[in-house]
Short mmCIF file of C-alpha atoms in Angstrom, two decimals:
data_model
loop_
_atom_site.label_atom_id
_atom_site.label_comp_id
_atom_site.label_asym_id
_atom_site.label_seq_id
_atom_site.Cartn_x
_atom_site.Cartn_y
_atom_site.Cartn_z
CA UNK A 1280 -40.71 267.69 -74.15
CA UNK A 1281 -42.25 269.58 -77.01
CA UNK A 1282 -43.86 268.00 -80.12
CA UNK A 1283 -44.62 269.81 -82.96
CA UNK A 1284 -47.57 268.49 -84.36
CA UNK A 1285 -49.43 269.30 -87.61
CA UNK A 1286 -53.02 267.73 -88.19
CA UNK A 1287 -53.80 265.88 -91.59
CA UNK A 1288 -57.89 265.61 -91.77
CA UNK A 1289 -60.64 266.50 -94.15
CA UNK A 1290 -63.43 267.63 -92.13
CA UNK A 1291 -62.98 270.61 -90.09
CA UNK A 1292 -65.31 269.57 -87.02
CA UNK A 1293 -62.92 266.86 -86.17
CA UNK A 1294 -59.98 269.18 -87.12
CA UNK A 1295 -61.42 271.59 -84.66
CA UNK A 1296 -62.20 268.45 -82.02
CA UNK A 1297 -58.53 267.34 -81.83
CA UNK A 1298 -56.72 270.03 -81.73
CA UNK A 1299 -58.87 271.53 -78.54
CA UNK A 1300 -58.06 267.83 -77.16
CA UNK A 1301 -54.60 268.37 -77.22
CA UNK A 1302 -55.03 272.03 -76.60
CA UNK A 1303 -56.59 270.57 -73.13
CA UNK A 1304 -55.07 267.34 -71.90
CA UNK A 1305 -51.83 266.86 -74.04
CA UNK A 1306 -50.09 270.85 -73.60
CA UNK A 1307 -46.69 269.95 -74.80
CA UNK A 1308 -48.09 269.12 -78.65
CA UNK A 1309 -47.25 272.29 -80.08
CA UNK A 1310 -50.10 272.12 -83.32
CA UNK A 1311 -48.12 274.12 -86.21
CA UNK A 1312 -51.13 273.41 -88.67
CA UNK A 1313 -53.53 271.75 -90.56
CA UNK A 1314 -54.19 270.18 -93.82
CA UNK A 1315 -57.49 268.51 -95.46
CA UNK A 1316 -55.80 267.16 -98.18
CA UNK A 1317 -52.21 265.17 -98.94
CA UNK A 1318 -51.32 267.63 -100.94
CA UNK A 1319 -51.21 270.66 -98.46
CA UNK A 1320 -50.05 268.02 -95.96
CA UNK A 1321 -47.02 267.51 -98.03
CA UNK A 1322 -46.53 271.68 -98.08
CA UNK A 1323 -46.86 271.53 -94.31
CA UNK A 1324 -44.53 268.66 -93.67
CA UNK A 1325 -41.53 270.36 -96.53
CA UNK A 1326 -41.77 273.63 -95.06
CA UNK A 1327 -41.71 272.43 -90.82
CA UNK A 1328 -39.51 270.44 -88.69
CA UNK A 1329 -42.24 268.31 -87.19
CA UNK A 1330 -42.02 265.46 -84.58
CA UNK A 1331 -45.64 264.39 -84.64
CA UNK A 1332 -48.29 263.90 -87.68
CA UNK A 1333 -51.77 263.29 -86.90
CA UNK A 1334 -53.16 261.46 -90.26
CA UNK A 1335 -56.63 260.75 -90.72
CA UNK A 1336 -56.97 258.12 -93.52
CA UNK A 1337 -59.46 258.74 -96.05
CA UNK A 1338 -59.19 261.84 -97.98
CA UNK A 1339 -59.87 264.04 -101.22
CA UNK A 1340 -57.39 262.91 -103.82
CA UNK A 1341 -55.64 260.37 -101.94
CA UNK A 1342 -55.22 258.65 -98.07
CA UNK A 1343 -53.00 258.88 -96.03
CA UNK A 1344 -50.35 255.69 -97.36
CA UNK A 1345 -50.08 258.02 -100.46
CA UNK A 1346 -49.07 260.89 -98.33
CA UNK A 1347 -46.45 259.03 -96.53
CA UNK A 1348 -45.35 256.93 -99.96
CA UNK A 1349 -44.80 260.55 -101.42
CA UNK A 1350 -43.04 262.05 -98.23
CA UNK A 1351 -40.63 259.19 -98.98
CA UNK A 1352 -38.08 259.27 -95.70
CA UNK A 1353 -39.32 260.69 -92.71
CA UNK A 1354 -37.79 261.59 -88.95
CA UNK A 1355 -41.46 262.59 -87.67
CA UNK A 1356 -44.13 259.81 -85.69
CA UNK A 1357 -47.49 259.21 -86.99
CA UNK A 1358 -50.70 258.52 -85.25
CA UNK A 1359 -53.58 257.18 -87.21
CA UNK A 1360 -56.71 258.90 -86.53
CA UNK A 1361 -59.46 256.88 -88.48
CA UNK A 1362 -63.09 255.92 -88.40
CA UNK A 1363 -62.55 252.63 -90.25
CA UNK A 1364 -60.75 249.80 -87.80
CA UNK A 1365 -59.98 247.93 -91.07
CA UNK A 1366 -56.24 249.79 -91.76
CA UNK A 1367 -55.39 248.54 -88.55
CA UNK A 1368 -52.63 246.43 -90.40
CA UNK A 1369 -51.73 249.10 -93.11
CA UNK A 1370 -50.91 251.14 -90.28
CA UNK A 1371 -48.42 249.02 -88.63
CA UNK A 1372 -47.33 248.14 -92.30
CA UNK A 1373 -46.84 251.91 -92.99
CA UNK A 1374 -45.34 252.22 -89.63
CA UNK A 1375 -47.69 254.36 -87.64
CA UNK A 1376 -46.82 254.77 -83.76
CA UNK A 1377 -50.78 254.68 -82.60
CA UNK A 1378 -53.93 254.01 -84.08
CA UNK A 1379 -56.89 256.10 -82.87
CA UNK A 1380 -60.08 255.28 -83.25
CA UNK A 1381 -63.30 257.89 -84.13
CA UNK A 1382 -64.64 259.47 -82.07
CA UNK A 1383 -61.32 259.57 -80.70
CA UNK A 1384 -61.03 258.36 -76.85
CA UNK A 1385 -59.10 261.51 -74.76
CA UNK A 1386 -57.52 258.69 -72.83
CA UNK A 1387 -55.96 256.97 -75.99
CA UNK A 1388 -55.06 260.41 -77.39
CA UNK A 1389 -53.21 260.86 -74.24
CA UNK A 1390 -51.44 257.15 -74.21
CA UNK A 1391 -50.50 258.26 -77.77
CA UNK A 1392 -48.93 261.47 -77.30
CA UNK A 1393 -47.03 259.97 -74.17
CA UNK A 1394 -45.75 257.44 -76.52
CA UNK A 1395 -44.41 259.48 -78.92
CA UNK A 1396 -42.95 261.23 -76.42
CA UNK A 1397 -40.90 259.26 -75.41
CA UNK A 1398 -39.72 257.98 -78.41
CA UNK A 1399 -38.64 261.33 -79.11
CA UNK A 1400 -37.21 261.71 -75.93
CA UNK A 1401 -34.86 258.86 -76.17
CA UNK A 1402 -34.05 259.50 -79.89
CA UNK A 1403 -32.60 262.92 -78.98
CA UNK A 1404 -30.76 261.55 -76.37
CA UNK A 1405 -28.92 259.27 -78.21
CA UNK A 1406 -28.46 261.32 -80.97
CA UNK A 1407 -24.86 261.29 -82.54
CA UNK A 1408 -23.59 259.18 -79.76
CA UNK A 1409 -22.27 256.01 -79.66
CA UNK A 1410 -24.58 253.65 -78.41
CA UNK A 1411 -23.35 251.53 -75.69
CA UNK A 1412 -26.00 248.59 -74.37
CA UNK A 1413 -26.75 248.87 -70.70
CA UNK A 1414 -26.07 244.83 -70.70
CA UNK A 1415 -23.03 243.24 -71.63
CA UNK A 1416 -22.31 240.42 -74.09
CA UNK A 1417 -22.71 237.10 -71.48
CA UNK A 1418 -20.98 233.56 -73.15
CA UNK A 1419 -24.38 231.97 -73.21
CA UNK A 1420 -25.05 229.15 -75.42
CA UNK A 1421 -28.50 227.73 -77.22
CA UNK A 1422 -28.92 224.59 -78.84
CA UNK A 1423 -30.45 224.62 -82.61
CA UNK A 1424 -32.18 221.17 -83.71
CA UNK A 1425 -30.51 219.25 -86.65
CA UNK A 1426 -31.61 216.12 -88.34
CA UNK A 1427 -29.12 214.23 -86.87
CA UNK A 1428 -29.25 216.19 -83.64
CA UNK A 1429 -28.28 219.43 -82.52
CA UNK A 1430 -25.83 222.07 -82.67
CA UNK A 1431 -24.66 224.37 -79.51
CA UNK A 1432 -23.70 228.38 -80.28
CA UNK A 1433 -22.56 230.99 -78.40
CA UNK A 1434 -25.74 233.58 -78.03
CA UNK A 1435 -22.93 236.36 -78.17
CA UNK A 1436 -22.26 234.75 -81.39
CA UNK A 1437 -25.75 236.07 -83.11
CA UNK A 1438 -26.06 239.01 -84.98
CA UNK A 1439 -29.37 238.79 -85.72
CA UNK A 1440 -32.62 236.97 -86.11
CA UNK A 1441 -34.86 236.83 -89.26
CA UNK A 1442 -38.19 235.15 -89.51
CA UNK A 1443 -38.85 233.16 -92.68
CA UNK A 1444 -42.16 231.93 -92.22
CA UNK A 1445 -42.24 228.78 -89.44
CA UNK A 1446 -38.89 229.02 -90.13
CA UNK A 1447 -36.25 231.06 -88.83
CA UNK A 1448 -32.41 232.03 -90.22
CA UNK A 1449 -30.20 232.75 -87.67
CA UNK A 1450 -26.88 235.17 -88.46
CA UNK A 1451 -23.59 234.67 -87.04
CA UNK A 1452 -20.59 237.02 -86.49
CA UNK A 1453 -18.66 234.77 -88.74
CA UNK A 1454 -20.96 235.20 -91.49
CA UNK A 1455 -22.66 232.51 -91.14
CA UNK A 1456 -26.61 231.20 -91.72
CA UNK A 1457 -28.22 228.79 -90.16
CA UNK A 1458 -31.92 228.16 -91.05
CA UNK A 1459 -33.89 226.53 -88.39
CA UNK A 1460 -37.00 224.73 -88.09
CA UNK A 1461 -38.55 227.06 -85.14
CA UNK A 1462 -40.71 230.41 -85.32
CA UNK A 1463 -38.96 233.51 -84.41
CA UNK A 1464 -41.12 233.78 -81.13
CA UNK A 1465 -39.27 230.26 -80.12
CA UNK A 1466 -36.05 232.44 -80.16
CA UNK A 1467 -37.40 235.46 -78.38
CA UNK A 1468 -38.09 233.45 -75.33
CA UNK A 1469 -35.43 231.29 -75.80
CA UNK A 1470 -32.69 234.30 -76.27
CA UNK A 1471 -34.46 236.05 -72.97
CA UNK A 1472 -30.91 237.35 -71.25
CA UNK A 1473 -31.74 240.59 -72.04
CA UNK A 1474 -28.87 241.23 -74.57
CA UNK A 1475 -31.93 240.40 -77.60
CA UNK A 1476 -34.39 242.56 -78.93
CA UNK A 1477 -37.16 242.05 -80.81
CA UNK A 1478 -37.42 245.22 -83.19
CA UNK A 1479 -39.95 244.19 -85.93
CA UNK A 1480 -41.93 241.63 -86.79
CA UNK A 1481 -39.55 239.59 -88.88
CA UNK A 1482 -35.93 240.58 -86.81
CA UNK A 1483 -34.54 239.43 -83.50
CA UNK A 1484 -31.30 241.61 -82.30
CA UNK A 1485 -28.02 241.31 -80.44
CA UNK A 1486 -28.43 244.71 -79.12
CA UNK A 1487 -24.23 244.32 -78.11
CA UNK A 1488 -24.10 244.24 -82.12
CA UNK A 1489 -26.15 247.43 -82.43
CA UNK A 1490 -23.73 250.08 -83.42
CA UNK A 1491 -25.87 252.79 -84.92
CA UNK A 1492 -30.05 254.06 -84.99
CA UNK A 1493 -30.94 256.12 -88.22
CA UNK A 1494 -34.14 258.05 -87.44
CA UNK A 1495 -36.33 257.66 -90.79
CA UNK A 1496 -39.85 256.34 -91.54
CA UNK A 1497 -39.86 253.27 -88.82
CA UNK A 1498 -36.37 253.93 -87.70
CA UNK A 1499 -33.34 251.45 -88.18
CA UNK A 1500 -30.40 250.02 -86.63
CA UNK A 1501 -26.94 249.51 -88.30
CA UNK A 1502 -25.25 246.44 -87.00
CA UNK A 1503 -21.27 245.74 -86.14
CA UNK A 1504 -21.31 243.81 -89.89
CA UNK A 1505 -22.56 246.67 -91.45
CA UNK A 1506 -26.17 245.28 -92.09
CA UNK A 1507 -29.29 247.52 -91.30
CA UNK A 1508 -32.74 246.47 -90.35
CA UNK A 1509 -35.73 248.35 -90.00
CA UNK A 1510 -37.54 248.72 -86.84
CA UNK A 1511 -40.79 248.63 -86.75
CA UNK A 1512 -42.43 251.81 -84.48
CA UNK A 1513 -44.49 249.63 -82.11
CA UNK A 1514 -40.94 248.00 -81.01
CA UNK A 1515 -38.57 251.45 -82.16
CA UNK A 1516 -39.62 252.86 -77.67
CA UNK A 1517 -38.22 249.33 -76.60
CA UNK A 1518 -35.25 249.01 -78.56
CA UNK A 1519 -33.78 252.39 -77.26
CA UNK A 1520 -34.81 251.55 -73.83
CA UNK A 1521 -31.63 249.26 -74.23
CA UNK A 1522 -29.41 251.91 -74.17
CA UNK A 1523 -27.55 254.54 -72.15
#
């Protein structure tokens, strides 16, 4: 599949480094241009369908989260390409799908574009469809601790998952909360038929309740009730994997 790319970077050496990378060992990024600054990123980006942005971080007049805060909603990926391990966790934050490190390693530049790529891949296939899980709804149940005991649900009874610190509120079909005294990770192990995804940090899914993905800055589901949740791009290659 082809990706077209654009490259966001100050310095022209590493401008020049990265694009003969991917020139060499990743032929099906299809580099449409470059920008050193946000502000002839943003032309770039307006003016270009793009499925791929390679974004260093520090630049003249800006970095890269003001680029992306000023790009507002997006349908293209992002790879971090930074010198500085320290925006690490503004990357996730601002949704990035891989965080290279300077000098950049061919082999992670490789694992990054493959990612992507199949991100893509599986976006355009299940674009304007229906999406139908590959598993079905099973009548499981899962017991939820109490102060006077417990209480048994139907798994095919939870929309969705939210983590609330230790805490974690759980959302039924009947529009219903419960709040429970257990971390989110306790219910991704626990909820481990395969009909639950975990598609950001703070959301657990039914995927049976998924009804609808919106490409966008992280991507998002729409659930049966309506309700959409953002999904985070280290989880967005995973959560499609559940589908046809």
């Amino acid at each position: 599949m082809k990706l077209n790319a654009i490259i966001v970077e100050d310095e022209q050496t590493s401008r020049d480094i990265l694009k003969n990378y991917l020139s060499k060992y990743c032929p099906n990024v299809n580099v449409l241009g470059e920008a050193e600054n946000i502000e002839q990123a943003l032309v770039l980006i307006r003016n270009n369908d793009l499925d791929l942005v390679f974004l260093d971080v520090e630049m003249p007049y800006g970095n890269a989260f003001d680029l992306l805060e000023k790009v507002g909603d997006i349908n293209f990926e992002t790879v971090f390409v930074t010198a500085y391990n320290h925006y690490a966790m503004e990357a996730l934050n601002a949704h990035a799908s891989y965080y290279l490190m300077k000098p950049i390693s061919i082999d992670e530049l490789i694992k990054a574009v493959d990612y992507v790529t199949e991100i893509k891949s599986k976006e355009d296939a299940l674009q304007d469809q229906v999406l139908v899980p590959k598993t079905n709804s099973v009548s499981g149940k899962i017991t939820i601790p109490q102060q006077d005991g417990f209480e048994v649900i139907n798994t095919a009874d939870i929309l969705y998952c939210k983590a609330d610190d230790n805490y974690t509120e759980i959302y039924l079909n009947s529009n219903k909360k419960k709040l429970v005294s257990k971390t989110l990770k306790y219910f991704e192990d626990a909820l481990n038929d395969g009909n639950f995804a975990r598609i950001h940090k703070s959301y657990l899914v039914n995927v049976n309740e998924v009804v609808k993905y919106l490409k966008g800055k992280g991507g998002s589901v729409v659930l049966s009730n309506g309700k959409q949740l953002m999904v985070s791009a280290s989880k967005k290659s995973d959560l499609l994997s559940f589908f046809k």
